[in-house]
PDB file of C-alpha atoms and ligand atoms in Angstrom:
ATOM      1  CA  MET V   2     -12.663  19.741   0.343  1.00  0.00           C
ATOM      2  CA  THR V   3     -13.189  19.933  -3.389  1.00  0.00           C
ATOM      3  CA  ALA V   4     -11.913  17.246  -5.735  1.00  0.00           C
ATOM      4  CA  ILE V   5      -9.198  19.598  -6.989  1.00  0.00           C
ATOM      5  CA  GLU V   6      -8.108  20.423  -3.438  1.00  0.00           C
ATOM      6  CA  LEU V   7      -7.922  16.705  -2.732  1.00  0.00           C
ATOM      7  CA  LEU V   8      -5.810  16.048  -5.822  1.00  0.00           C
ATOM      8  CA  LEU V   9      -3.492  18.972  -5.150  1.00  0.00           C
ATOM      9  CA  GLN V  10      -3.124  18.398  -1.407  1.00  0.00           C
ATOM     10  CA  ARG V  11      -3.003  14.616  -1.084  1.00  0.00           C
ATOM     11  CA  GLN V  12      -0.067  13.537   0.988  1.00  0.00           C
ATOM     12  CA  SER V  13       1.038  10.625   3.074  1.00  0.00           C
ATOM     13  CA  THR V  14       0.753  10.298   6.817  1.00  0.00           C
ATOM     14  CA  PRO V  15       3.470   8.083   8.281  1.00  0.00           C
ATOM     15  CA  MET V  16       2.345   8.389  11.927  1.00  0.00           C
ATOM     16  CA  LEU V  17      -1.091   6.866  12.392  1.00  0.00           C
ATOM     17  CA  THR V  18      -3.181   5.801  15.337  1.00  0.00           C
ATOM     18  CA  GLU V  19      -6.727   4.763  16.297  1.00  0.00           C
ATOM     19  CA  PRO V  20      -9.422   5.137  15.187  1.00  0.00           C
ATOM     20  CA  ALA V  21      -9.263   3.172  11.976  1.00  0.00           C
ATOM     21  CA  PRO V  22     -12.030   3.793   9.453  1.00  0.00           C
ATOM     22  CA  ASN V  23     -15.388   2.580  10.751  1.00  0.00           C
ATOM     23  CA  ASP V  24     -17.376   0.108   8.651  1.00  0.00           C
ATOM     24  CA  ALA V  25     -19.130   2.806   6.593  1.00  0.00           C
ATOM     25  CA  ASP V  26     -15.896   4.664   5.874  1.00  0.00           C
ATOM     26  CA  LEU V  27     -14.060   1.428   5.066  1.00  0.00           C
ATOM     27  CA  SER V  28     -16.813   0.601   2.628  1.00  0.00           C
ATOM     28  CA  THR V  29     -16.260   4.015   0.970  1.00  0.00           C
ATOM     29  CA  LEU V  30     -12.514   3.361   0.712  1.00  0.00           C
ATOM     30  CA  LEU V  31     -13.051  -0.030  -0.888  1.00  0.00           C
ATOM     31  CA  ALA V  32     -15.652   1.364  -3.282  1.00  0.00           C
ATOM     32  CA  ALA V  33     -13.182   4.108  -4.267  1.00  0.00           C
ATOM     33  CA  GLY V  34     -10.609   1.399  -4.944  1.00  0.00           C
ATOM     34  CA  MET V  35     -13.068  -0.432  -7.176  1.00  0.00           C
ATOM     35  CA  ARG V  36     -13.546   2.780  -9.163  1.00  0.00           C
ATOM     36  CA  ALA V  37      -9.985   2.612 -10.540  1.00  0.00           C
ATOM     37  CA  PRO V  38      -9.566   2.797 -14.316  1.00  0.00           C
ATOM     38  CA  ASP V  39      -9.689  -0.759 -15.563  1.00  0.00           C
ATOM     39  CA  HIS V  40      -8.979  -1.754 -19.175  1.00  0.00           C
ATOM     40  CA  GLY V  41     -11.344  -4.540 -20.156  1.00  0.00           C
ATOM     41  CA  GLY V  42     -13.208  -4.351 -16.845  1.00  0.00           C
ATOM     42  CA  LEU V  43     -11.062  -7.179 -15.504  1.00  0.00           C
ATOM     43  CA  LYS V  44     -10.936  -5.955 -11.897  1.00  0.00           C
ATOM     44  CA  PRO V  45      -7.437  -7.459 -11.704  1.00  0.00           C
ATOM     45  CA  TRP V  46      -6.921  -6.794  -7.992  1.00  0.00           C
ATOM     46  CA  HIS V  47      -7.649  -8.037  -4.525  1.00  0.00           C
ATOM     47  CA  PHE V  48      -7.779  -6.221  -1.189  1.00  0.00           C
ATOM     48  CA  HIS V  49      -6.979  -7.758   2.191  1.00  0.00           C
ATOM     49  CA  VAL V  50      -8.265  -5.577   5.020  1.00  0.00           C
ATOM     50  CA  ILE V  51      -6.235  -6.254   8.137  1.00  0.00           C
ATOM     51  CA  SER V  52      -7.049  -4.849  11.570  1.00  0.00           C
ATOM     52  CA  GLY V  53      -7.514  -5.978  15.174  1.00  0.00           C
ATOM     53  CA  GLN V  54      -6.196  -9.505  15.684  1.00  0.00           C
ATOM     54  CA  GLY V  55      -5.300  -9.589  11.987  1.00  0.00           C
ATOM     55  CA  LEU V  56      -2.391  -7.234  12.674  1.00  0.00           C
ATOM     56  CA  GLN V  57      -0.868  -9.827  14.994  1.00  0.00           C
ATOM     57  CA  GLN V  58      -1.409 -12.515  12.346  1.00  0.00           C
ATOM     58  CA  LEU V  59       0.415 -10.352   9.821  1.00  0.00           C
ATOM     59  CA  SER V  60       3.193  -9.713  12.321  1.00  0.00           C
ATOM     60  CA  ASP V  61       3.575 -13.486  12.831  1.00  0.00           C
ATOM     61  CA  LEU V  62       3.715 -13.963   9.071  1.00  0.00           C
ATOM     62  CA  TYR V  63       6.363 -11.258   8.705  1.00  0.00           C
ATOM     63  CA  LEU V  64       8.393 -12.894  11.464  1.00  0.00           C
ATOM     64  CA  GLU V  65       8.189 -16.266   9.738  1.00  0.00           C
ATOM     65  CA  ALA V  66       9.341 -14.698   6.460  1.00  0.00           C
ATOM     66  CA  ILE V  67      12.199 -12.727   7.969  1.00  0.00           C
ATOM     67  CA  SER V  68      13.372 -15.698  10.047  1.00  0.00           C
ATOM     68  CA  VAL V  69      13.874 -17.787   6.916  1.00  0.00           C
ATOM     69  CA  GLU V  70      15.789 -14.914   5.323  1.00  0.00           C
ATOM     70  CA  LEU V  71      17.930 -14.293   8.398  1.00  0.00           C
ATOM     71  CA  ALA V  72      18.793 -17.973   8.750  1.00  0.00           C
ATOM     72  CA  HIS V  73      21.082 -17.501   5.732  1.00  0.00           C
ATOM     73  CA  SER V  74      22.538 -14.156   6.792  1.00  0.00           C
ATOM     74  CA  ASP V  75      25.889 -13.562   8.454  1.00  0.00           C
ATOM     75  CA  LEU V  76      24.564 -10.875  10.800  1.00  0.00           C
ATOM     76  CA  GLU V  77      25.592 -10.863  14.461  1.00  0.00           C
ATOM     77  CA  ASP V  78      23.080 -12.439  16.880  1.00  0.00           C
ATOM     78  CA  GLN V  79      22.065  -9.066  18.315  1.00  0.00           C
ATOM     79  CA  ALA V  80      21.485  -7.618  14.846  1.00  0.00           C
ATOM     80  CA  ILE V  81      19.226 -10.580  14.042  1.00  0.00           C
ATOM     81  CA  ILE V  82      17.250 -10.068  17.249  1.00  0.00           C
ATOM     82  CA  ASP V  83      16.879  -6.349  16.478  1.00  0.00           C
ATOM     83  CA  LYS V  84      15.816  -6.981  12.888  1.00  0.00           C
ATOM     84  CA  LYS V  85      13.188  -9.507  13.987  1.00  0.00           C
ATOM     85  CA  ALA V  86      11.834  -7.146  16.646  1.00  0.00           C
ATOM     86  CA  LYS V  87      11.613  -4.277  14.139  1.00  0.00           C
ATOM     87  CA  THR V  88       9.908  -6.459  11.544  1.00  0.00           C
ATOM     88  CA  ALA V  89       7.362  -7.810  14.027  1.00  0.00           C
ATOM     89  CA  LYS V  90       6.313  -4.258  14.899  1.00  0.00           C
ATOM     90  CA  MET V  91       5.721  -3.141  11.309  1.00  0.00           C
ATOM     91  CA  PRO V  92       2.016  -3.992  11.001  1.00  0.00           C
ATOM     92  CA  PHE V  93       1.268  -1.988  14.138  1.00  0.00           C
ATOM     93  CA  ARG V  94       2.276   1.305  12.523  1.00  0.00           C
ATOM     94  CA  ALA V  95      -1.441   1.869  11.893  1.00  0.00           C
ATOM     95  CA  PRO V  96      -4.692   0.383  13.185  1.00  0.00           C
ATOM     96  CA  MET V  97      -5.609  -0.852   9.704  1.00  0.00           C
ATOM     97  CA  LEU V  98      -3.721  -2.092   6.659  1.00  0.00           C
ATOM     98  CA  ILE V  99      -5.129  -2.725   3.248  1.00  0.00           C
ATOM     99  CA  VAL V 100      -2.960  -5.026   1.178  1.00  0.00           C
ATOM    100  CA  ILE V 101      -3.524  -4.358  -2.488  1.00  0.00           C
ATOM    101  CA  SER V 102      -2.467  -7.211  -4.727  1.00  0.00           C
ATOM    102  CA  THR V 103      -2.975  -8.096  -8.353  1.00  0.00           C
ATOM    103  CA  ASN V 104      -5.270 -10.778  -9.650  1.00  0.00           C
ATOM    104  CA  TYR V 105      -3.958 -11.007 -13.197  1.00  0.00           C
ATOM    105  CA  ALA V 106      -6.287 -12.218 -15.905  1.00  0.00           C
ATOM    106  CA  GLU V 107      -5.252 -13.611 -19.265  1.00  0.00           C
ATOM    107  CA  HIS V 108      -6.383 -11.109 -21.875  1.00  0.00           C
ATOM    108  CA  SER V 109      -5.190 -10.608 -25.431  1.00  0.00           C
ATOM    109  CA  LYS V 110      -5.538  -6.817 -25.272  1.00  0.00           C
ATOM    110  CA  VAL V 111      -4.684  -6.092 -21.642  1.00  0.00           C
ATOM    111  CA  PRO V 112      -1.098  -6.966 -20.770  1.00  0.00           C
ATOM    112  CA  LYS V 113      -0.055  -7.722 -17.218  1.00  0.00           C
ATOM    113  CA  GLN V 114       1.632  -4.333 -17.000  1.00  0.00           C
ATOM    114  CA  GLU V 115      -1.679  -2.525 -17.483  1.00  0.00           C
ATOM    115  CA  GLN V 116      -3.320  -4.687 -14.860  1.00  0.00           C
ATOM    116  CA  LEU V 117      -0.545  -3.862 -12.401  1.00  0.00           C
ATOM    117  CA  VAL V 118      -1.025  -0.152 -13.067  1.00  0.00           C
ATOM    118  CA  ALA V 119      -4.784  -0.516 -12.549  1.00  0.00           C
ATOM    119  CA  ALA V 120      -4.197  -2.188  -9.170  1.00  0.00           C
ATOM    120  CA  GLY V 121      -1.851   0.688  -8.292  1.00  0.00           C
ATOM    121  CA  CYS V 122      -4.648   3.113  -9.100  1.00  0.00           C
ATOM    122  CA  CYS V 123      -6.793   1.295  -6.521  1.00  0.00           C
ATOM    123  CA  ALA V 124      -4.209   2.039  -3.848  1.00  0.00           C
ATOM    124  CA  HIS V 125      -4.072   5.687  -4.856  1.00  0.00           C
ATOM    125  CA  ALA V 126      -7.857   5.995  -4.912  1.00  0.00           C
ATOM    126  CA  MET V 127      -8.165   4.429  -1.478  1.00  0.00           C
ATOM    127  CA  GLN V 128      -5.515   6.747  -0.075  1.00  0.00           C
ATOM    128  CA  MET V 129      -7.350   9.755  -1.458  1.00  0.00           C
ATOM    129  CA  ALA V 130     -10.675   8.500  -0.126  1.00  0.00           C
ATOM    130  CA  ALA V 131      -9.085   8.072   3.308  1.00  0.00           C
ATOM    131  CA  PHE V 132      -7.607  11.562   3.116  1.00  0.00           C
ATOM    132  CA  SER V 133     -10.906  13.160   2.141  1.00  0.00           C
ATOM    133  CA  LEU V 134     -12.700  11.419   5.020  1.00  0.00           C
ATOM    134  CA  GLY V 135     -10.213  12.880   7.508  1.00  0.00           C
ATOM    135  CA  TYR V 136      -8.032   9.806   7.925  1.00  0.00           C
ATOM    136  CA  GLY V 137      -4.372   9.521   7.053  1.00  0.00           C
ATOM    137  CA  ALA V 138      -2.797   6.823   4.927  1.00  0.00           C
ATOM    138  CA  MET V 139       0.609   5.764   3.687  1.00  0.00           C
ATOM    139  CA  TRP V 140       1.460   3.424   0.832  1.00  0.00           C
ATOM    140  CA  ARG V 141       4.409   1.202   1.669  1.00  0.00           C
ATOM    141  CA  THR V 142       6.084  -1.809   0.145  1.00  0.00           C
ATOM    142  CA  GLY V 143       9.592  -2.905   1.204  1.00  0.00           C
ATOM    143  CA  ASP V 144      11.186  -6.359   0.863  1.00  0.00           C
ATOM    144  CA  LEU V 145       8.226  -8.118   2.454  1.00  0.00           C
ATOM    145  CA  ALA V 146       5.976  -7.059  -0.413  1.00  0.00           C
ATOM    146  CA  TYR V 147       8.113  -9.235  -2.668  1.00  0.00           C
ATOM    147  CA  ASN V 148       8.546 -12.128  -0.249  1.00  0.00           C
ATOM    148  CA  ASN V 149       7.054 -15.465  -1.294  1.00  0.00           C
ATOM    149  CA  ILE V 150       6.280 -16.538   2.275  1.00  0.00           C
ATOM    150  CA  VAL V 151       4.296 -13.338   2.852  1.00  0.00           C
ATOM    151  CA  LYS V 152       2.498 -13.790  -0.458  1.00  0.00           C
ATOM    152  CA  ALA V 153       1.649 -17.409   0.305  1.00  0.00           C
ATOM    153  CA  GLY V 154       0.462 -16.499   3.818  1.00  0.00           C
ATOM    154  CA  LEU V 155      -1.967 -14.054   2.243  1.00  0.00           C
ATOM    155  CA  SER V 156      -3.017 -16.633  -0.368  1.00  0.00           C
ATOM    156  CA  ILE V 157      -1.593 -14.500  -3.150  1.00  0.00           C
ATOM    157  CA  GLU V 158      -0.672 -16.892  -5.951  1.00  0.00           C
ATOM    158  CA  GLY V 159       2.945 -16.922  -7.067  1.00  0.00           C
ATOM    159  CA  ASN V 160       2.494 -15.016 -10.309  1.00  0.00           C
ATOM    160  CA  ASN V 161       0.574 -12.187  -8.669  1.00  0.00           C
ATOM    161  CA  ASP V 162       2.118  -9.161  -7.042  1.00  0.00           C
ATOM    162  CA  ILE V 163       1.637  -7.226  -3.865  1.00  0.00           C
ATOM    163  CA  VAL V 164       1.206  -3.666  -5.084  1.00  0.00           C
ATOM    164  CA  GLY V 165       1.304  -2.121  -1.672  1.00  0.00           C
ATOM    165  CA  PHE V 166       0.448  -2.102   1.978  1.00  0.00           C
ATOM    166  CA  LEU V 167      -1.805   0.902   2.537  1.00  0.00           C
ATOM    167  CA  TYR V 168      -1.535   1.860   6.202  1.00  0.00           C
ATOM    168  CA  VAL V 169      -4.689   3.671   7.292  1.00  0.00           C
ATOM    169  CA  GLY V 170      -5.664   5.417  10.505  1.00  0.00           C
ATOM    170  CA  THR V 171      -5.959   8.769  12.197  1.00  0.00           C
ATOM    171  CA  PRO V 172      -3.032  11.182  11.983  1.00  0.00           C
ATOM    172  CA  THR V 173      -1.221  11.529  15.322  1.00  0.00           C
ATOM    173  CA  LYS V 174      -0.695  15.238  14.699  1.00  0.00           C
ATOM    174  CA  GLU V 175      -1.877  18.009  12.444  1.00  0.00           C
ATOM    175  CA  ALA V 176       0.426  18.155   9.439  1.00  0.00           C
ATOM    176  CA  GLY V 177       0.918  21.182   7.262  1.00  0.00           C
ATOM    177  CA  VAL V 178       0.420  20.770   3.535  1.00  0.00           C
ATOM    178  CA  LYS V 179       3.727  19.858   1.882  1.00  0.00           C
ATOM    179  CA  PRO V 180       4.898  22.233  -0.832  1.00  0.00           C
ATOM    180  CA  ALA V 181       3.803  21.345  -4.336  1.00  0.00           C
ATOM    181  CA  LYS V 182       6.360  19.812  -6.718  1.00  0.00           C
ATOM    182  CA  ASP V 183       7.071  21.840  -9.821  1.00  0.00           C
ATOM    183  CA  TYR V 184       5.915  20.060 -12.949  1.00  0.00           C
ATOM    184  CA  GLN V 185       7.713  22.071 -15.616  1.00  0.00           C
ATOM    185  CA  GLU V 186      10.744  19.786 -15.929  1.00  0.00           C
ATOM    186  CA  HIS V 187       8.457  16.794 -16.275  1.00  0.00           C
ATOM    187  CA  VAL V 188       6.324  18.079 -19.093  1.00  0.00           C
ATOM    188  CA  THR V 189       6.845  18.363 -22.832  1.00  0.00           C
ATOM    189  CA  TYR V 190       4.383  20.358 -24.854  1.00  0.00           C
ATOM    190  CA  TRP V 191       3.677  19.761 -28.529  1.00  0.00           C
ATOM    191  CA  GLN V 192       1.610  22.655 -29.703  1.00  0.00           C
TER     192      GLN V 192
HETATM  193  C1  FMN E   2       4.618   1.549  -4.898  1.00  0.00           C
HETATM  194  C2  FMN E   2       5.048   2.440  -3.773  1.00  0.00           C
HETATM  195  C3  FMN E   2       5.743   1.902  -2.718  1.00  0.00           C
HETATM  196  C4  FMN E   2       6.196   2.708  -1.672  1.00  0.00           C
HETATM  197  N1  FMN E   2       6.862   2.147  -0.612  1.00  0.00           N
HETATM  198  C5  FMN E   2       7.299   2.915   0.389  1.00  0.00           C
HETATM  199  C6  FMN E   2       7.956   2.326   1.507  1.00  0.00           C
HETATM  200  O1  FMN E   2       8.109   1.116   1.613  1.00  0.00           O
HETATM  201  N2  FMN E   2       8.407   3.159   2.466  1.00  0.00           N
HETATM  202  C7  FMN E   2       8.244   4.521   2.388  1.00  0.00           C
HETATM  203  O2  FMN E   2       8.688   5.228   3.301  1.00  0.00           O
HETATM  204  N3  FMN E   2       7.581   5.094   1.352  1.00  0.00           N
HETATM  205  C8  FMN E   2       7.109   4.322   0.361  1.00  0.00           C
HETATM  206  N4  FMN E   2       6.441   4.893  -0.689  1.00  0.00           N
HETATM  207  C9  FMN E   2       6.318   6.357  -0.761  1.00  0.00           C
HETATM  208  C10 FMN E   2       5.257   6.928   0.152  1.00  0.00           C
HETATM  209  O3  FMN E   2       4.022   6.264  -0.009  1.00  0.00           O
HETATM  210  C11 FMN E   2       5.037   8.423  -0.106  1.00  0.00           C
HETATM  211  O4  FMN E   2       4.430   8.622  -1.356  1.00  0.00           O
HETATM  212  C12 FMN E   2       6.304   9.245  -0.029  1.00  0.00           C
HETATM  213  O5  FMN E   2       6.822   9.149   1.261  1.00  0.00           O
HETATM  214  C13 FMN E   2       6.086  10.717  -0.391  1.00  0.00           C
HETATM  215  O6  FMN E   2       5.147  11.274   0.458  1.00  0.00           O
HETATM  216  P1  FMN E   2       3.799  11.946  -0.092  1.00  0.00           P
HETATM  217  O7  FMN E   2       2.915  10.802  -0.545  1.00  0.00           O
HETATM  218  O8  FMN E   2       3.285  12.708   1.080  1.00  0.00           O
HETATM  219  O9  FMN E   2       4.176  12.815  -1.246  1.00  0.00           O
HETATM  220  C14 FMN E   2       5.937   4.096  -1.712  1.00  0.00           C
HETATM  221  C15 FMN E   2       5.192   4.634  -2.770  1.00  0.00           C
HETATM  222  C16 FMN E   2       4.746   3.821  -3.788  1.00  0.00           C
HETATM  223  C17 FMN E   2       3.945   4.418  -4.908  1.00  0.00           C
END
């Protein structure tokens, strides 16, 4: 696959299974993440790689977070049970998750917004690296990405952000290439 093919064919894979990237491939993914454009060379990001027993730890953390939230909800008992069960299963949608978070630095020329974008580029780069190595990946967030209990459980300081949960694994089925999106309506030319 050429670089252009990768850029033009990248797509998400929601259904993922074993195997997760092996150590060498994981190292390539992380190195691709580190290659993100980075104003000031601040490396304003952090990656948590979660697999194996770590998935259960993340599930426990999610359950803790959702339980606090649900304690104040007026949902029926059964709806609460269902919501907890669904939440607990989330980390197991793939054999590996990479949590990409910010690690904001104070810098007079690099506002927080640029650092957030740079961390987002890490997620994109890692997804593309996974794709080019034959794995599938899907970038997800959802309420739990913005939950303070989840952030604290991952030792992500209050002012930092979870940019995404990159689910990584092997596609469960061969997927056709999605049609390209037309760019014309999104482009203005000055010439
Ligand atoms: C910051 C961010 C958060 C996202 N969160 C979710 C999510 O929680 N759930 C979801 O189904 N898709 C989410 N997506 C979108 C998917 O990753 C994916 O891009 C989308 O389903 C389109 O599929 P494609 O990547 O194959 O074009 C998110 C994308 C970004 C950039």
